[in-house]
Amino acid sequence: MRGRGRPRSGTTDDTRQQIIDAARQLFAENGFDGASMRSVAASAGVDPSLIRHYFGDKSGLLVATMQLPINPLELIRPVLARGPEGLGHRIVSTFLSAWDVHGDVLSGLIRTSIASADRSGPMLAILHNVVLPELTAVLGGPNRELRATLVMSELLGIATVRYVLQIQPVASAPAEVVAGYYAPALQALITPA
Amino acid sequence: MRGRGRPRSGTTDDTRQQIIDAARQLFAENGFDGASMRSVAASAGVDPSLIRHYFGDKSGLLVATMQLPINPLELIRPVLARGPEGLGHRIVSTFLSAWDVHGDVLSGLIRTSIASADRSGPMLAILHNVVLPELTAVLGGPNRELRATLVMSELLGIATVRYVLQIQPVASAPAEVVAGYYAPALQALITPA
């Protein structure tokens, strides 16, 4: 994600990178909750308003530190904004259409997270601090956090089978076929009977 | 699994172990399909009927080579034998009650499989050669193999979240609560609407 479409001078890019470097270090040292926008700004030597200008909020800053080919916030927010009805299908079809072209990147993230079992690592930081709270907020009914984490389990499972282990026929099946079957399995947790 | 309940002499145990050692080597060299019961018997210097006596069939032999605290065949066959109705709940409750007390073992298997992305490794050999064919055979309707592999994706996902990454609240939630929510998500793939 390189800003909002207008060209940047070298100096602006340098500033943006300084903020990202400071944020990456403070998130690693203090965790997502322990690192404030203000402390990142101080460490980077910039005004806090500049961080909001570039990254929106702390979640956007966390995503930027990962330099992903896909911004999960830009994907998930419109998907969630339309509410729980039909959300299972929107989640899995958006997930597959985004990651099918970057399966190697997601595979690397999953393998690193699981090999280290490091819950403070980058993939889990995004899931735990960004994706799960936003998904939980959309769910109604009891045990929302548990159900949101089970939805995430399903997505982690399919990503592992399709991109990491590449088990057939899931690995090569068309995304819309997989989404058609997996959507009700997600929806069962989003709006339980 | 140490046979069927009667005490064994040291010599019998030695023979059993020779068969397991020969099988492990031949499965590694030739894969599950490429290693015959006959070739294992020849390599171990025993009569093929002795392998059937100890291990039942080739799936039982494969499971024995892994020296697991749980025999997945003994778990899964009674669960599947009762057919697709209610299978989602039987699968997840059996899975959790078996592995909750050996979460560290399953965590180790998953981490090894995913770190190496080795589809011929022990965990995936069992899934691919034993669990998936038996589950596929129970399912009705179209795309049975795809749906069985998606059921396996869901189980791999929950095992990774509960035992490997230990993400809350899934990691500590009572098994029956998790099973209650996850069962319909499995059933959606077992008997799609």
Short mmCIF file of C-alpha atoms in Angstrom, two decimals:
data_model
loop_
_atom_site.label_atom_id
_atom_site.label_comp_id
_atom_site.label_asym_id
_atom_site.label_seq_id
_atom_site.Cartn_x
_atom_site.Cartn_y
_atom_site.Cartn_z
CA MET A 1 0.00 0.00 0.00
CA ARG A 2 1.79 3.13 -1.15
CA GLY A 3 -0.57 5.90 -0.12
CA ARG A 4 -3.60 6.99 -2.04
CA GLY A 5 -2.56 7.13 -5.65
CA ARG A 6 -0.61 10.35 -5.91
CA PRO A 7 3.13 10.26 -6.59
CA ARG A 8 5.38 10.90 -3.61
CA SER A 9 8.71 12.59 -3.35
CA GLY A 10 11.69 10.64 -2.04
CA THR A 11 11.54 12.63 1.16
CA THR A 12 7.91 11.76 1.82
CA ASP A 13 8.61 8.10 1.19
CA ASP A 14 11.53 8.31 3.61
CA THR A 15 9.30 9.76 6.31
CA ARG A 16 6.67 7.10 5.71
CA GLN A 17 9.34 4.40 5.98
CA GLN A 18 10.72 5.94 9.20
CA ILE A 19 7.25 5.68 10.73
CA ILE A 20 6.92 2.05 9.60
CA ASP A 21 10.35 1.17 11.00
CA ALA A 22 9.56 2.81 14.34
CA ALA A 23 6.17 1.11 14.52
CA ARG A 24 7.60 -2.32 13.70
CA GLN A 25 10.14 -1.95 16.49
CA LEU A 26 7.62 -0.68 19.08
CA PHE A 27 5.03 -3.35 18.20
CA ALA A 28 7.75 -6.00 18.62
CA GLU A 29 8.90 -4.55 21.94
CA ASN A 30 5.58 -3.60 23.53
CA GLY A 31 2.90 -5.45 21.57
CA PHE A 32 0.03 -3.88 19.68
CA ASP A 33 -1.81 -2.65 22.76
CA GLY A 34 1.35 -1.38 24.45
CA ALA A 35 2.54 0.73 21.53
CA SER A 36 0.67 4.02 21.15
CA MET A 37 0.44 6.16 18.02
CA ARG A 38 2.08 8.90 20.11
CA SER A 39 5.06 6.70 21.04
CA VAL A 40 5.54 5.71 17.41
CA ALA A 41 5.43 9.36 16.36
CA ALA A 42 7.98 10.29 19.01
CA SER A 43 10.29 7.46 18.00
CA ALA A 44 10.05 8.41 14.32
CA GLY A 45 10.42 12.12 15.12
CA VAL A 46 7.19 13.14 13.39
CA ASP A 47 3.89 14.68 14.40
CA PRO A 48 1.19 12.09 15.32
CA SER A 49 -1.17 13.66 12.78
CA LEU A 50 1.19 12.54 10.04
CA ILE A 51 0.68 8.89 11.08
CA ARG A 52 -3.08 9.32 10.81
CA HIS A 53 -2.60 10.98 7.44
CA TYR A 54 -0.60 8.06 6.06
CA PHE A 55 -2.11 5.04 7.82
CA GLY A 56 -5.55 6.02 9.12
CA ASP A 57 -5.44 4.25 12.47
CA LYS A 58 -3.21 1.92 14.47
CA SER A 59 -4.58 -1.12 12.65
CA GLY A 60 -3.62 0.44 9.35
CA LEU A 61 -0.16 1.12 10.74
CA LEU A 62 0.20 -2.50 11.88
CA VAL A 63 -0.80 -3.74 8.42
CA ALA A 64 1.69 -1.36 6.80
CA THR A 65 4.55 -2.78 8.90
CA MET A 66 3.96 -6.16 7.27
CA GLN A 67 4.39 -4.98 3.68
CA LEU A 68 1.83 -7.48 2.41
CA PRO A 69 0.77 -7.72 -1.23
CA ILE A 70 -2.80 -7.42 0.09
CA ASN A 71 -4.16 -5.05 2.71
CA PRO A 72 -6.43 -7.23 4.84
CA LEU A 73 -8.20 -4.17 6.26
CA GLU A 74 -9.16 -2.94 2.81
CA LEU A 75 -10.51 -6.42 2.08
CA ILE A 76 -12.33 -7.17 5.29
CA ARG A 77 -14.00 -3.85 6.11
CA PRO A 78 -16.32 -3.74 3.06
CA VAL A 79 -17.06 -7.46 3.51
CA LEU A 80 -18.08 -6.96 7.14
CA ALA A 81 -19.89 -3.68 6.54
CA ARG A 82 -22.79 -5.48 4.88
CA GLY A 83 -23.60 -7.39 8.09
CA PRO A 84 -23.92 -11.04 9.04
CA GLU A 85 -26.38 -12.19 6.36
CA GLY A 86 -24.46 -13.87 3.55
CA LEU A 87 -21.20 -13.01 5.30
CA GLY A 88 -19.87 -16.58 5.07
CA HIS A 89 -19.86 -16.47 1.29
CA ARG A 90 -18.45 -12.94 1.10
CA ILE A 91 -15.62 -13.88 3.48
CA VAL A 92 -14.49 -17.04 1.70
CA SER A 93 -14.87 -15.74 -1.85
CA THR A 94 -13.01 -12.53 -1.00
CA PHE A 95 -10.35 -14.50 0.89
CA LEU A 96 -9.73 -16.91 -2.00
CA SER A 97 -9.81 -14.29 -4.75
CA ALA A 98 -7.29 -12.20 -2.84
CA TRP A 99 -4.91 -14.97 -1.81
CA ASP A 100 -5.11 -17.32 -4.80
CA VAL A 101 -2.73 -14.97 -6.62
CA HIS A 102 -0.43 -14.64 -3.60
CA GLY A 103 -0.66 -18.16 -2.19
CA ASP A 104 3.09 -18.34 -1.71
CA VAL A 105 3.06 -15.25 0.51
CA LEU A 106 0.25 -16.55 2.73
CA SER A 107 1.91 -19.96 2.82
CA GLY A 108 5.11 -18.34 4.09
CA LEU A 109 3.22 -16.40 6.77
CA ILE A 110 1.40 -19.51 7.96
CA ARG A 111 4.50 -21.65 8.01
CA THR A 112 6.44 -19.03 9.96
CA SER A 113 3.64 -18.55 12.49
CA ILE A 114 3.14 -22.25 13.05
CA ALA A 115 6.80 -23.21 13.10
CA SER A 116 7.53 -20.60 15.76
CA ALA A 117 4.13 -20.95 17.48
CA ASP A 118 4.77 -17.27 18.12
CA ARG A 119 1.48 -15.64 18.97
CA SER A 120 3.08 -12.21 18.82
CA GLY A 121 4.30 -12.81 15.26
CA PRO A 122 3.00 -10.64 12.41
CA MET A 123 0.24 -12.87 11.03
CA LEU A 124 -1.29 -13.52 14.42
CA ALA A 125 -0.89 -9.89 15.44
CA ILE A 126 -3.10 -8.90 12.52
CA LEU A 127 -5.60 -11.67 13.18
CA HIS A 128 -5.79 -11.03 16.89
CA ASN A 129 -5.70 -7.23 16.94
CA VAL A 130 -7.44 -6.34 13.70
CA VAL A 131 -9.44 -9.11 12.06
CA LEU A 132 -10.93 -10.84 15.10
CA PRO A 133 -12.20 -7.69 16.86
CA GLU A 134 -13.82 -6.40 13.66
CA LEU A 135 -15.43 -9.78 12.94
CA THR A 136 -16.58 -10.19 16.55
CA ALA A 137 -18.23 -6.77 16.45
CA VAL A 138 -20.37 -7.82 13.48
CA LEU A 139 -21.64 -11.07 15.04
CA GLY A 140 -24.81 -11.18 17.13
CA GLY A 141 -25.82 -13.76 19.74
CA PRO A 142 -23.86 -15.48 22.48
CA ASN A 143 -20.16 -16.44 22.50
CA ARG A 144 -19.32 -14.01 19.71
CA GLU A 145 -15.58 -14.06 20.34
CA LEU A 146 -15.48 -17.85 20.40
CA ARG A 147 -17.47 -18.06 17.17
CA ALA A 148 -15.30 -15.44 15.46
CA THR A 149 -12.20 -17.41 16.44
CA LEU A 150 -13.77 -20.58 15.04
CA VAL A 151 -14.46 -18.76 11.75
CA MET A 152 -10.78 -17.84 11.74
CA SER A 153 -9.93 -21.51 12.42
CA GLU A 154 -11.86 -22.51 9.32
CA LEU A 155 -10.03 -19.93 7.20
CA LEU A 156 -6.66 -20.96 8.60
CA GLY A 157 -7.53 -24.57 7.83
CA ILE A 158 -8.49 -23.96 4.23
CA ALA A 159 -5.48 -21.69 3.67
CA THR A 160 -3.18 -24.39 5.05
CA VAL A 161 -4.70 -27.11 2.87
CA ARG A 162 -4.93 -25.00 -0.31
CA TYR A 163 -1.72 -22.96 -0.15
CA VAL A 164 0.71 -24.66 2.27
CA LEU A 165 0.10 -28.41 1.98
CA GLN A 166 -1.64 -28.13 -1.42
CA ILE A 167 -3.81 -31.17 -0.84
CA GLN A 168 -6.02 -32.17 -3.76
CA PRO A 169 -8.74 -31.66 -4.80
CA VAL A 170 -8.93 -28.51 -2.64
CA ALA A 171 -5.63 -27.10 -3.92
CA SER A 172 -6.74 -26.93 -7.57
CA ALA A 173 -10.52 -26.64 -7.32
CA PRO A 174 -11.96 -23.41 -8.76
CA ALA A 175 -12.33 -20.76 -6.07
CA GLU A 176 -16.08 -20.43 -6.68
CA VAL A 177 -16.64 -24.17 -6.17
CA VAL A 178 -14.68 -24.17 -2.92
CA ALA A 179 -16.45 -21.00 -1.78
CA GLY A 180 -19.83 -22.51 -2.59
CA TYR A 181 -19.23 -25.43 -0.27
CA TYR A 182 -17.28 -23.63 2.44
CA ALA A 183 -19.63 -20.63 2.75
CA PRO A 184 -22.39 -22.51 4.64
CA ALA A 185 -19.73 -23.93 6.98
CA LEU A 186 -18.68 -20.37 7.85
CA GLN A 187 -22.27 -19.12 7.99
CA ALA A 188 -23.12 -21.86 10.52
CA LEU A 189 -20.83 -20.03 12.96
CA ILE A 190 -21.82 -16.51 11.93
CA THR A 191 -25.59 -17.04 12.33
CA PRO A 192 -26.02 -20.32 14.26
CA ALA A 193 -29.43 -21.99 14.08
CA MET B 1 -1.58 -50.08 20.39
CA ARG B 2 0.09 -53.25 21.73
CA GLY B 3 -2.00 -56.02 20.22
CA ARG B 4 -5.31 -57.22 21.51
CA GLY B 5 -4.94 -57.48 25.25
CA ARG B 6 -3.04 -60.65 25.84
CA PRO B 7 0.51 -60.60 27.23
CA ARG B 8 3.29 -61.06 24.71
CA SER B 9 6.68 -62.65 24.99
CA GLY B 10 9.78 -60.61 24.22
CA THR B 11 10.21 -62.56 20.99
CA THR B 12 6.72 -61.71 19.77
CA ASP B 13 7.26 -58.05 20.54
CA ASP B 14 10.55 -58.21 18.63
CA THR B 15 8.78 -59.67 15.58
CA ARG B 16 6.10 -57.02 15.76
CA GLN B 17 8.74 -54.31 15.96
CA GLN B 18 10.64 -55.81 12.99
CA ILE B 19 7.48 -55.55 10.90
CA ILE B 20 6.95 -51.93 11.99
CA ASP B 21 10.54 -51.03 11.19
CA ALA B 22 10.32 -52.66 7.75
CA ALA B 23 6.99 -50.94 7.04
CA ARG B 24 8.26 -47.54 8.09
CA GLN B 25 11.20 -47.87 5.74
CA LEU B 26 9.15 -49.13 2.78
CA PHE B 27 6.44 -46.47 3.24
CA ALA B 28 9.15 -43.82 3.29
CA GLU B 29 10.85 -45.23 0.18
CA ASN B 30 7.83 -46.18 -1.92
CA GLY B 31 4.86 -44.37 -0.42
CA PHE B 32 1.74 -45.96 0.98
CA ASP B 33 0.42 -47.18 -2.38
CA GLY B 34 3.82 -48.43 -3.54
CA ALA B 35 4.54 -50.55 -0.46
CA SER B 36 2.64 -53.86 -0.42
CA MET B 37 1.92 -56.01 2.61
CA ARG B 38 3.89 -58.72 0.81
CA SER B 39 6.98 -56.53 0.38
CA VAL B 40 6.85 -55.53 4.05
CA ALA B 41 6.61 -59.19 5.05
CA ALA B 42 9.56 -60.10 2.83
CA SER B 43 11.65 -57.27 4.21
CA ALA B 44 10.83 -58.24 7.82
CA GLY B 45 11.34 -61.95 7.08
CA VAL B 46 7.86 -62.98 8.24
CA ASP B 47 4.79 -64.52 6.68
CA PRO B 48 2.26 -61.93 5.36
CA SER B 49 -0.46 -63.55 7.47
CA LEU B 50 1.42 -62.43 10.58
CA ILE B 51 1.05 -58.79 9.49
CA ARG B 52 -2.70 -59.23 9.14
CA HIS B 53 -2.76 -60.91 12.52
CA TYR B 54 -1.01 -58.00 14.24
CA PHE B 55 -2.24 -54.98 12.28
CA GLY B 56 -5.42 -55.97 10.44
CA ASP B 57 -4.79 -54.17 7.16
CA LYS B 58 -2.28 -51.82 5.56
CA SER B 59 -3.95 -48.79 7.16
CA GLY B 60 -3.50 -50.39 10.57
CA LEU B 61 0.13 -51.03 9.73
CA LEU B 62 0.65 -47.39 8.69
CA VAL B 63 -0.89 -46.18 11.95
CA ALA B 64 1.33 -48.56 13.93
CA THR B 65 4.47 -47.10 12.33
CA MET B 66 3.61 -43.73 13.87
CA GLN B 67 3.44 -44.92 17.49
CA LEU B 68 0.70 -42.43 18.33
CA PRO B 69 -0.92 -42.21 21.76
CA ILE B 70 -4.24 -42.53 19.89
CA ASN B 71 -5.13 -44.91 17.08
CA PRO B 72 -7.06 -42.75 14.60
CA LEU B 73 -8.54 -45.82 12.92
CA GLU B 74 -10.03 -47.06 16.18
CA LEU B 75 -11.51 -43.60 16.68
CA ILE B 76 -12.79 -42.86 13.22
CA ARG B 77 -14.28 -46.17 12.15
CA PRO B 78 -17.06 -46.33 14.78
CA VAL B 79 -17.75 -42.61 14.21
CA LEU B 80 -18.16 -43.12 10.47
CA ALA B 81 -20.01 -46.41 10.76
CA ARG B 82 -23.16 -44.63 11.95
CA GLY B 83 -23.45 -42.76 8.65
CA PRO B 84 -23.67 -39.09 7.66
CA GLU B 85 -26.54 -37.97 9.91
CA GLY B 86 -25.11 -36.27 12.99
CA LEU B 87 -21.61 -37.11 11.78
CA GLY B 88 -20.36 -33.51 12.21
CA HIS B 89 -20.96 -33.63 15.95
CA ARG B 90 -19.56 -37.14 16.36
CA ILE B 91 -16.40 -36.17 14.47
CA VAL B 92 -15.60 -33.00 16.39
CA SER B 93 -16.53 -34.32 19.84
CA THR B 94 -14.51 -37.51 19.30
CA PHE B 95 -11.62 -35.51 17.87
CA LEU B 96 -11.50 -33.10 20.82
CA SER B 97 -11.99 -35.71 23.53
CA ALA B 98 -9.15 -37.79 22.04
CA TRP B 99 -6.68 -34.98 21.41
CA ASP B 100 -7.38 -32.63 24.32
CA VAL B 101 -5.31 -34.97 26.51
CA HIS B 102 -2.55 -35.29 23.88
CA GLY B 103 -2.60 -31.76 22.46
CA ASP B 104 1.19 -31.54 22.60
CA VAL B 105 1.55 -34.63 20.40
CA LEU B 106 -0.87 -33.35 17.76
CA SER B 107 0.74 -29.92 17.93
CA GLY B 108 4.11 -31.51 17.20
CA LEU B 109 2.70 -33.46 14.25
CA ILE B 110 1.07 -30.36 12.76
CA ARG B 111 4.11 -28.18 13.23
CA THR B 112 6.36 -30.79 11.61
CA SER B 113 4.02 -31.31 8.67
CA ILE B 114 3.57 -27.61 8.03
CA ALA B 115 7.17 -26.60 8.57
CA SER B 116 8.38 -29.18 6.07
CA ALA B 117 5.28 -28.89 3.82
CA ASP B 118 6.06 -32.56 3.31
CA ARG B 119 2.97 -34.23 1.94
CA SER B 120 4.54 -37.65 2.38
CA GLY B 121 5.16 -37.04 6.08
CA PRO B 122 3.45 -39.21 8.69
CA MET B 123 0.47 -37.01 9.58
CA LEU B 124 -0.49 -36.37 5.98
CA ALA B 125 0.11 -39.99 5.03
CA ILE B 126 -2.53 -41.00 7.55
CA LEU B 127 -4.93 -38.26 6.51
CA HIS B 128 -4.51 -38.92 2.82
CA ASN B 129 -4.38 -42.69 2.78
CA VAL B 130 -6.61 -43.61 5.69
CA VAL B 131 -8.88 -40.87 7.00
CA LEU B 132 -9.86 -39.16 3.75
CA PRO B 133 -10.81 -42.32 1.80
CA GLU B 134 -12.91 -43.62 4.70
CA LEU B 135 -14.65 -40.27 5.17
CA THR B 136 -15.20 -39.86 1.41
CA ALA B 137 -16.81 -43.29 1.24
CA VAL B 138 -19.41 -42.27 3.83
CA LEU B 139 -20.44 -39.03 2.10
CA GLY B 140 -23.25 -38.94 -0.47
CA GLY B 141 -23.86 -36.38 -3.20
CA PRO B 142 -21.49 -34.63 -5.60
CA ASN B 143 -17.85 -33.65 -5.04
CA ARG B 144 -17.44 -36.06 -2.14
CA GLU B 145 -13.66 -35.97 -2.17
CA LEU B 146 -13.58 -32.18 -2.22
CA ARG B 147 -16.07 -32.01 0.65
CA ALA B 148 -14.18 -34.60 2.69
CA THR B 149 -10.97 -32.59 2.21
CA LEU B 150 -12.79 -29.44 3.34
CA VAL B 151 -13.98 -31.27 6.47
CA MET B 152 -10.34 -32.15 7.08
CA SER B 153 -9.42 -28.48 6.54
CA GLU B 154 -11.84 -27.50 9.29
CA LEU B 155 -10.34 -30.06 11.69
CA LEU B 156 -6.80 -29.00 10.85
CA GLY B 157 -7.82 -25.39 11.46
CA ILE B 158 -9.33 -26.01 14.86
CA ALA B 159 -6.43 -28.25 15.90
CA THR B 160 -3.97 -25.54 14.89
CA VAL B 161 -5.84 -22.83 16.80
CA ARG B 162 -6.56 -24.95 19.91
CA TYR B 163 -3.33 -26.96 20.26
CA VAL B 164 -0.58 -25.23 18.26
CA LEU B 165 -1.27 -21.49 18.45
CA GLN B 166 -3.52 -21.79 21.53
CA ILE B 167 -5.61 -18.77 20.59
CA GLN B 168 -8.27 -17.79 23.13
CA PRO B 169 -11.10 -18.33 23.74
CA VAL B 170 -10.92 -21.48 21.55
CA ALA B 171 -7.85 -22.87 23.36
CA SER B 172 -9.54 -23.04 26.78
CA ALA B 173 -13.23 -23.36 25.95
CA PRO B 174 -14.84 -26.63 27.14
CA ALA B 175 -14.76 -29.27 24.40
CA GLU B 176 -18.54 -29.64 24.42
CA VAL B 177 -19.05 -25.91 23.82
CA VAL B 178 -16.59 -25.88 20.93
CA ALA B 179 -18.13 -29.06 19.52
CA GLY B 180 -21.62 -27.59 19.78
CA TYR B 181 -20.68 -24.65 17.59
CA TYR B 182 -18.31 -26.44 15.21
CA ALA B 183 -20.53 -29.46 14.54
CA PRO B 184 -22.98 -27.61 12.24
CA ALA B 185 -19.99 -26.17 10.35
CA LEU B 186 -18.79 -29.71 9.66
CA GLN B 187 -22.29 -30.99 8.94
CA ALA B 188 -22.75 -28.27 6.30
CA LEU B 189 -20.08 -30.06 4.26
CA ILE B 190 -21.20 -33.59 5.12
CA THR B 191 -24.84 -33.09 4.12
CA PRO B 192 -24.99 -29.84 2.14
CA ALA B 193 -28.39 -28.20 1.81
#
